[in-house]
Amino acid sequence: MAKVIGGVGTSHVPAIGAAVDGGKTQEPYWKPVFDGMQAARDWIARTKPDVCIVVYNDHASCFSLALTPTFALGVAERYQPHDEGYGPRPVPVVQGAPELSWHLAESLILDEFDITVVSEMTVDHGLTVPLSVLFGQPTSWPCQVIPLCVNVIQYPPPTGRRCLKLGQAIRKAIEAYPADVRVAVIGTGGLSHQLQGERAGLINAEFDNAWLDDFVAAPEQVAQKDHLELLREAGSEGLECVMWLVMRGALQAEVDVVHRFYHVPASNTAYGLLVLEDVAPPLHTTT
Ligand code: DHB
Ligand code: FE
C-alpha cells in the first residue's frame, strides 16, 4: 500500500530559485539560507520519496483572474516551468504521477472536496523553488510530482481549517492506494511577507516562530486563525502559510521535528523550513 513518509514546509521565494540558477548559493547573503536547508536535502536524499505532492499557489502565471480554482489538482504526465516574465527557470520539466493523481481526485471528490481537475498546466516558482530547495540542481527531478494549487491570490482563499481537513483526506486517499508508493507532502509559501501597499516589506519574526511552534504541536489551533489575523500579523502574502496546513493534515497528530530552520530576510520574505515525520509507532512489547 502507498504511505506518507513525511512532510516538508518551505517558503517559495523566487530569489532563492534565482540564487540556485545563477550559482549564487555560496555568496554571503545566501550562504546562511542554503546552509540551513542542508538537513532537509539530507532527509529527502535519505528517504527518497517516489512522489512529492507539492501544495503551492500559482502567482497569476498559469491561472489568470479569469479563472480562480480554490483547489486545483494536476493529473498530467508532465508540467512545464512557466515563463514568469524573464523566461522560464532553467530547471527540468516536472514529471507527474497521473495514476495517483486520478486516484486522489476520485477519493477527494467522493470525500466531498470539490477539487478542480487540471489536465494541462504550467508551474511557476511556487512549485519549482521548493524542488530546488530540496534537490538543488539535478538534470532531472528525482521524484514524480503532483501539483496541488491553492488559491491564496484572490479573495476569498480557503480557510486554514479547510486546508487541514484536505490534508487529512489526502492521507486517507494515499493509504487506500494499492501500489507501494512512498509519498512526501510539501507545503509551500509564507512565512510572513507583504509585497504590496503601505506595509510592503513587513516581516514578523515573533509571529512566525510562534506559528511554527503551534503548527507542530497544535495544528488545530493554528488552523483557527482567520484571514484577517493572518493578513494583519503575517502580511498579505504571508497568508500563503495556510498551504502548509495541507501538509500538516496529511501527518499524524503527533510528529517528530526532523529539521527546523528560520531566517530573516530572504528577499522580502521570512524564510521558514520544517521537515516532519509521524512519531514512530510504539514498539510491540510482550510483557
Ligand atoms: C517573494 C516571495 C513570494 O512568496 C513570492 O511568491 C514572490 C516574491 C519575495 O520575497 O520577493
Ligand atoms: Fe508566493
GROMACS .gro file of N, CA and C in nm, residues 25-143:
model
  357
   25THR      N    1   2.463   3.050  -0.446
   25THR     CA    2   2.425   2.998  -0.315
   25THR      C    3   2.534   3.013  -0.210
   26GLN      N    4   2.659   3.031  -0.253
   26GLN     CA    5   2.769   3.044  -0.156
   26GLN      C    6   2.804   3.190  -0.128
   27GLU      N    7   2.733   3.281  -0.192
   27GLU     CA    8   2.758   3.424  -0.165
   27GLU      C    9   2.712   3.457  -0.023
   28PRO      N   10   2.774   3.559   0.040
   28PRO     CA   11   2.745   3.586   0.182
   28PRO      C   12   2.597   3.605   0.214
   29TYR      N   13   2.522   3.667   0.123
   29TYR     CA   14   2.379   3.689   0.152
   29TYR      C   15   2.305   3.556   0.159
   30TRP      N   16   2.341   3.463   0.068
   30TRP     CA   17   2.262   3.341   0.055
   30TRP      C   18   2.316   3.221   0.135
   31LYS      N   19   2.446   3.222   0.166
   31LYS     CA   20   2.506   3.103   0.227
   31LYS      C   21   2.432   3.057   0.353
   32PRO      N   22   2.398   3.150   0.446
   32PRO     CA   23   2.326   3.103   0.567
   32PRO      C   24   2.193   3.037   0.534
   33VAL      N   25   2.126   3.084   0.429
   33VAL     CA   26   1.996   3.025   0.392
   33VAL      C   27   2.017   2.883   0.339
   34PHE      N   28   2.116   2.868   0.251
   34PHE     CA   29   2.137   2.736   0.192
   34PHE      C   30   2.200   2.639   0.293
   35ASP      N   31   2.282   2.690   0.384
   35ASP     CA   32   2.334   2.604   0.491
   35ASP      C   33   2.218   2.551   0.575
   36GLY      N   34   2.120   2.638   0.599
   36GLY     CA   35   2.005   2.598   0.680
   36GLY      C   36   1.914   2.497   0.611
   37MET      N   37   1.927   2.484   0.481
   37MET     CA   38   1.846   2.387   0.405
   37MET      C   39   1.908   2.248   0.402
   38GLN      N   40   2.038   2.240   0.435
   38GLN     CA   41   2.110   2.115   0.406
   38GLN      C   42   2.045   1.993   0.473
   39ALA      N   43   1.997   2.009   0.596
   39ALA     CA   44   1.941   1.894   0.667
   39ALA      C   45   1.813   1.844   0.597
   40ALA      N   46   1.741   1.935   0.533
   40ALA     CA   47   1.621   1.893   0.459
   40ALA      C   48   1.663   1.817   0.333
   41ARG      N   49   1.769   1.867   0.268
   41ARG     CA   50   1.821   1.796   0.150
   41ARG      C   51   1.871   1.656   0.188
   42ASP      N   52   1.938   1.647   0.305
   42ASP     CA   53   1.987   1.516   0.350
   42ASP      C   54   1.869   1.423   0.376
   43TRP      N   55   1.764   1.480   0.439
   43TRP     CA   56   1.646   1.397   0.472
   43TRP      C   57   1.583   1.339   0.345
   44ILE      N   58   1.566   1.423   0.244
   44ILE     CA   59   1.495   1.375   0.124
   44ILE      C   60   1.586   1.282   0.043
   45ALA      N   61   1.719   1.303   0.051
   45ALA     CA   62   1.811   1.212  -0.019
   45ALA      C   63   1.809   1.075   0.050
   46ARG      N   64   1.786   1.076   0.181
   46ARG     CA   65   1.784   0.951   0.258
   46ARG      C   66   1.651   0.880   0.241
   47THR      N   67   1.542   0.953   0.243
   47THR     CA   68   1.410   0.889   0.245
   47THR      C   69   1.357   0.861   0.104
   48LYS      N   70   1.408   0.933   0.004
   48LYS     CA   71   1.376   0.908  -0.137
   48LYS      C   72   1.228   0.882  -0.165
   49PRO      N   73   1.142   0.981  -0.148
   49PRO     CA   74   1.001   0.958  -0.184
   49PRO      C   75   0.988   0.932  -0.335
   50ASP      N   76   0.892   0.847  -0.370
   50ASP     CA   77   0.864   0.824  -0.513
   50ASP      C   78   0.789   0.943  -0.570
   51VAL      N   79   0.701   0.999  -0.488
   51VAL     CA   80   0.615   1.109  -0.534
   51VAL      C   81   0.615   1.219  -0.427
   52CYS      N   82   0.625   1.343  -0.472
   52CYS     CA   83   0.602   1.458  -0.383
   52CYS      C   84   0.472   1.525  -0.428
   53ILE      N   85   0.379   1.539  -0.336
   53ILE     CA   86   0.262   1.623  -0.361
   53ILE      C   87   0.302   1.764  -0.318
   54VAL      N   88   0.308   1.856  -0.411
   54VAL     CA   89   0.353   1.992  -0.377
   54VAL      C   90   0.231   2.084  -0.372
   55VAL      N   91   0.203   2.133  -0.252
   55VAL     CA   92   0.090   2.223  -0.230
   55VAL      C   93   0.144   2.365  -0.243
   56TYR      N   94   0.100   2.437  -0.341
   56TYR     CA   95   0.160   2.566  -0.374
   56TYR      C   96   0.052   2.658  -0.429
   57ASN      N   97   0.089   2.785  -0.448
   57ASN     CA   98  -0.004   2.871  -0.521
   57ASN      C   99   0.061   2.921  -0.648
   58ASP      N  100  -0.023   2.931  -0.750
   58ASP     CA  101   0.016   2.994  -0.875
   58ASP      C  102   0.005   3.146  -0.854
   59HIS      N  103   0.103   3.220  -0.908
   59HIS     CA  104   0.105   3.366  -0.889
   59HIS      C  105   0.059   3.435  -1.017
   60ALA      N  106  -0.064   3.404  -1.059
   60ALA     CA  107  -0.120   3.460  -1.183
   60ALA      C  108  -0.028   3.428  -1.302
   61SER      N  109   0.033   3.309  -1.299
   61SER     CA  110   0.119   3.265  -1.410
   61SER      C  111   0.036   3.176  -1.502
   62CYS      N  112  -0.002   3.059  -1.452
   62CYS     CA  113  -0.082   2.965  -1.531
   62CYS      C  114  -0.229   3.006  -1.530
   63PHE      N  115  -0.279   3.039  -1.412
   63PHE     CA  116  -0.419   3.084  -1.400
   63PHE      C  117  -0.419   3.236  -1.391
   64SER      N  118  -0.504   3.299  -1.469
   64SER     CA  119  -0.520   3.443  -1.453
   64SER      C  120  -0.645   3.466  -1.368
   65LEU      N  121  -0.680   3.590  -1.344
   65LEU     CA  122  -0.801   3.614  -1.266
   65LEU      C  123  -0.927   3.576  -1.344
   66ALA      N  124  -0.909   3.533  -1.470
   66ALA     CA  125  -1.023   3.482  -1.546
   66ALA      C  126  -1.074   3.350  -1.488
   67LEU      N  127  -0.990   3.282  -1.412
   67LEU     CA  128  -1.028   3.151  -1.358
   67LEU      C  129  -0.953   3.129  -1.228
   68THR      N  130  -1.025   3.117  -1.118
   68THR     CA  131  -0.960   3.107  -0.987
   68THR      C  132  -1.007   2.982  -0.914
   69PRO      N  133  -0.949   2.865  -0.945
   69PRO     CA  134  -0.989   2.746  -0.871
   69PRO      C  135  -0.938   2.754  -0.727
   70THR      N  136  -1.021   2.714  -0.632
   70THR     CA  137  -0.976   2.716  -0.492
   70THR      C  138  -0.871   2.608  -0.469
   71PHE      N  139  -0.900   2.486  -0.515
   71PHE     CA  140  -0.802   2.377  -0.509
   71PHE      C  141  -0.795   2.313  -0.647
   72ALA      N  142  -0.679   2.317  -0.711
   72ALA     CA  143  -0.664   2.261  -0.845
   72ALA      C  144  -0.558   2.151  -0.841
   73LEU      N  145  -0.597   2.030  -0.880
   73LEU     CA  146  -0.508   1.915  -0.873
   73LEU      C  147  -0.462   1.877  -1.014
   74GLY      N  148  -0.331   1.873  -1.035
   74GLY     CA  149  -0.278   1.834  -1.166
   74GLY      C  150  -0.286   1.682  -1.184
   75VAL      N  151  -0.329   1.642  -1.303
   75VAL     CA  152  -0.336   1.498  -1.334
   75VAL      C  153  -0.255   1.469  -1.461
   76ALA      N  154  -0.165   1.558  -1.496
   76ALA     CA  155  -0.091   1.547  -1.623
   76ALA      C  156   0.029   1.454  -1.610
   77GLU      N  157   0.082   1.416  -1.726
   77GLU     CA  158   0.207   1.336  -1.733
   77GLU      C  159   0.327   1.422  -1.697
   78ARG      N  160   0.320   1.551  -1.736
   78ARG     CA  161   0.432   1.642  -1.710
   78ARG      C  162   0.383   1.786  -1.705
   79TYR      N  163   0.466   1.871  -1.643
   79TYR     CA  164   0.432   2.013  -1.624
   79TYR      C  165   0.555   2.095  -1.661
   80GLN      N  166   0.538   2.187  -1.755
   80GLN     CA  167   0.649   2.275  -1.795
   80GLN      C  168   0.661   2.390  -1.696
   81PRO      N  169   0.784   2.430  -1.661
   81PRO     CA  170   0.802   2.553  -1.584
   81PRO      C  171   0.747   2.672  -1.663
   82HIS      N  172   0.679   2.762  -1.592
   82HIS     CA  173   0.613   2.875  -1.659
   82HIS      C  174   0.712   2.991  -1.680
   83ASP      N  175   0.696   3.059  -1.790
   83ASP     CA  176   0.770   3.183  -1.813
   83ASP      C  177   0.706   3.294  -1.729
   84GLU      N  178   0.781   3.343  -1.628
   84GLU     CA  179   0.724   3.443  -1.536
   84GLU      C  180   0.765   3.585  -1.572
   85GLY      N  181   0.808   3.605  -1.696
   85GLY     CA  182   0.840   3.741  -1.741
   85GLY      C  183   0.987   3.758  -1.772
   86TYR      N  184   1.071   3.667  -1.722
   86TYR     CA  185   1.215   3.674  -1.751
   86TYR      C  186   1.259   3.538  -1.804
   87GLY      N  187   1.164   3.469  -1.872
   87GLY     CA  188   1.191   3.335  -1.923
   87GLY      C  189   1.162   3.232  -1.817
   88PRO      N  190   1.127   3.108  -1.858
   88PRO     CA  191   1.107   3.003  -1.757
   88PRO      C  192   1.238   2.971  -1.687
   89ARG      N  193   1.233   2.930  -1.561
   89ARG     CA  194   1.357   2.893  -1.491
   89ARG      C  195   1.425   2.778  -1.566
   90PRO      N  196   1.558   2.776  -1.568
   90PRO     CA  197   1.628   2.665  -1.636
   90PRO      C  198   1.631   2.541  -1.548
   91VAL      N  199   1.515   2.485  -1.524
   91VAL     CA  200   1.503   2.366  -1.438
   91VAL      C  201   1.436   2.256  -1.519
   92PRO      N  202   1.455   2.129  -1.476
   92PRO     CA  203   1.395   2.019  -1.551
   92PRO      C  204   1.243   2.029  -1.556
   93VAL      N  205   1.187   1.970  -1.661
   93VAL     CA  206   1.041   1.956  -1.669
   93VAL      C  207   0.998   1.869  -1.551
   94VAL      N  208   0.883   1.901  -1.494
   94VAL     CA  209   0.833   1.828  -1.377
   94VAL      C  210   0.751   1.708  -1.426
   95GLN      N  211   0.792   1.589  -1.385
   95GLN     CA  212   0.721   1.468  -1.427
   95GLN      C  213   0.607   1.439  -1.330
   96GLY      N  214   0.488   1.416  -1.382
   96GLY     CA  215   0.372   1.392  -1.298
   96GLY      C  216   0.358   1.246  -1.259
   97ALA      N  217   0.252   1.216  -1.187
   97ALA     CA  218   0.217   1.079  -1.145
   97ALA      C  219   0.066   1.065  -1.169
   98PRO      N  220   0.026   1.058  -1.300
   98PRO     CA  221  -0.117   1.071  -1.332
   98PRO      C  222  -0.206   0.964  -1.267
   99GLU      N  223  -0.153   0.843  -1.254
   99GLU     CA  224  -0.239   0.740  -1.195
   99GLU      C  225  -0.275   0.773  -1.050
  100LEU      N  226  -0.174   0.814  -0.973
  100LEU     CA  227  -0.201   0.851  -0.833
  100LEU      C  228  -0.284   0.980  -0.829
  101SER      N  229  -0.259   1.073  -0.922
  101SER     CA  230  -0.338   1.197  -0.927
  101SER      C  231  -0.487   1.165  -0.946
  102TRP      N  232  -0.517   1.077  -1.040
  102TRP     CA  233  -0.658   1.045  -1.065
  102TRP      C  234  -0.720   0.974  -0.944
  103HIS      N  235  -0.641   0.890  -0.879
  103HIS     CA  236  -0.690   0.826  -0.757
  103HIS      C  237  -0.722   0.932  -0.651
  104LEU      N  238  -0.630   1.028  -0.635
  104LEU     CA  239  -0.654   1.136  -0.538
  104LEU      C  240  -0.780   1.214  -0.575
  105ALA      N  241  -0.793   1.247  -0.705
  105ALA     CA  242  -0.909   1.326  -0.749
  105ALA      C  243  -1.038   1.252  -0.713
  106GLU      N  244  -1.041   1.123  -0.742
  106GLU     CA  245  -1.163   1.047  -0.715
  106GLU      C  246  -1.191   1.040  -0.564
  107SER      N  247  -1.087   1.006  -0.490
  107SER     CA  248  -1.106   0.990  -0.346
  107SER      C  249  -1.148   1.123  -0.281
  108LEU      N  250  -1.082   1.233  -0.321
  108LEU     CA  251  -1.113   1.363  -0.259
  108LEU      C  252  -1.253   1.411  -0.297
  109ILE      N  253  -1.290   1.390  -0.422
  109ILE     CA  254  -1.422   1.439  -0.463
  109ILE      C  255  -1.532   1.353  -0.400
  110LEU      N  256  -1.509   1.222  -0.390
  110LEU     CA  257  -1.608   1.138  -0.321
  110LEU      C  258  -1.613   1.172  -0.171
  111ASP      N  259  -1.504   1.228  -0.122
  111ASP     CA  260  -1.498   1.274   0.018
  111ASP      C  261  -1.554   1.417   0.032
  112GLU      N  262  -1.611   1.470  -0.074
  112GLU     CA  263  -1.681   1.599  -0.075
  112GLU      C  264  -1.590   1.721  -0.076
  113PHE      N  265  -1.465   1.703  -0.125
  113PHE     CA  266  -1.379   1.818  -0.157
  113PHE      C  267  -1.395   1.844  -0.305
  114ASP      N  268  -1.445   1.962  -0.340
  114ASP     CA  269  -1.477   1.991  -0.480
  114ASP      C  270  -1.354   2.040  -0.554
  115ILE      N  271  -1.268   1.944  -0.585
  115ILE     CA  272  -1.138   1.972  -0.646
  115ILE      C  273  -1.155   2.004  -0.794
  116THR      N  274  -1.080   2.101  -0.844
  116THR     CA  275  -1.072   2.125  -0.989
  116THR      C  276  -0.963   2.034  -1.045
  117VAL      N  277  -0.998   1.953  -1.145
  117VAL     CA  278  -0.903   1.856  -1.202
  117VAL      C  279  -0.841   1.921  -1.326
  118VAL      N  280  -0.707   1.928  -1.329
  118VAL     CA  281  -0.639   2.003  -1.435
  118VAL      C  282  -0.549   1.909  -1.516
  119SER      N  283  -0.580   1.895  -1.643
  119SER     CA  284  -0.505   1.803  -1.729
  119SER      C  285  -0.385   1.869  -1.796
  120GLU      N  286  -0.388   2.001  -1.803
  120GLU     CA  287  -0.276   2.074  -1.865
  120GLU      C  288  -0.247   2.194  -1.779
  121MET      N  289  -0.129   2.203  -1.726
  121MET     CA  290  -0.092   2.324  -1.652
  121MET      C  291   0.059   2.343  -1.649
  122THR      N  292   0.098   2.468  -1.640
  122THR     CA  293   0.240   2.500  -1.620
  122THR      C  294   0.258   2.531  -1.471
  123VAL      N  295   0.383   2.529  -1.426
  123VAL     CA  296   0.409   2.551  -1.283
  123VAL      C  297   0.509   2.665  -1.266
  124ASP      N  298   0.479   2.756  -1.172
  124ASP     CA  299   0.568   2.871  -1.151
  124ASP      C  300   0.658   2.850  -1.030
  125HIS      N  301   0.721   2.960  -0.982
  125HIS     CA  302   0.819   2.947  -0.873
  125HIS      C  303   0.758   2.886  -0.747
  126GLY      N  304   0.626   2.900  -0.731
  126GLY     CA  305   0.561   2.843  -0.613
  126GLY      C  306   0.588   2.693  -0.601
  127LEU      N  307   0.602   2.626  -0.714
  127LEU     CA  308   0.629   2.481  -0.713
  127LEU      C  309   0.776   2.451  -0.740
  128THR      N  310   0.840   2.526  -0.833
  128THR     CA  311   0.976   2.486  -0.870
  128THR      C  312   1.081   2.527  -0.766
  129VAL      N  313   1.057   2.638  -0.693
  129VAL     CA  314   1.156   2.678  -0.592
  129VAL      C  315   1.165   2.573  -0.479
  130PRO      N  316   1.053   2.523  -0.426
  130PRO     CA  317   1.065   2.417  -0.326
  130PRO      C  318   1.141   2.293  -0.378
  131LEU      N  319   1.126   2.262  -0.507
  131LEU     CA  320   1.204   2.149  -0.561
  131LEU      C  321   1.354   2.182  -0.559
  132SER      N  322   1.388   2.306  -0.590
  132SER     CA  323   1.530   2.348  -0.585
  132SER      C  324   1.581   2.348  -0.441
  133VAL      N  325   1.494   2.388  -0.347
  133VAL     CA  326   1.532   2.385  -0.205
  133VAL      C  327   1.571   2.243  -0.166
  134LEU      N  328   1.491   2.146  -0.211
  134LEU     CA  329   1.511   2.008  -0.165
  134LEU      C  330   1.613   1.931  -0.247
  135PHE      N  331   1.624   1.964  -0.376
  135PHE     CA  332   1.706   1.879  -0.464
  135PHE      C  333   1.822   1.953  -0.530
  136GLY      N  334   1.835   2.082  -0.512
  136GLY     CA  335   1.944   2.155  -0.576
  136GLY      C  336   1.923   2.165  -0.726
  137GLN      N  337   2.024   2.127  -0.801
  137GLN     CA  338   2.023   2.147  -0.947
  137GLN      C  339   2.044   2.017  -1.023
  138PRO      N  340   1.955   1.920  -1.009
  138PRO     CA  341   1.975   1.793  -1.081
  138PRO      C  342   1.940   1.809  -1.229
  139THR      N  343   1.983   1.712  -1.313
  139THR     CA  344   1.946   1.718  -1.455
  139THR      C  345   1.802   1.673  -1.475
  140SER      N  346   1.752   1.587  -1.385
  140SER     CA  347   1.608   1.561  -1.384
  140SER      C  348   1.566   1.551  -1.238
  141TRP      N  349   1.443   1.590  -1.205
  141TRP     CA  350   1.397   1.583  -1.065
  141TRP      C  351   1.391   1.436  -1.024
  142PRO      N  352   1.437   1.402  -0.904
  142PRO     CA  353   1.448   1.261  -0.866
  142PRO      C  354   1.317   1.195  -0.822
  143CYS      N  355   1.205   1.265  -0.833
  143CYS     CA  356   1.077   1.201  -0.797
  143CYS      C  357   0.968   1.258  -0.888
   0.00000   0.00000   0.00000
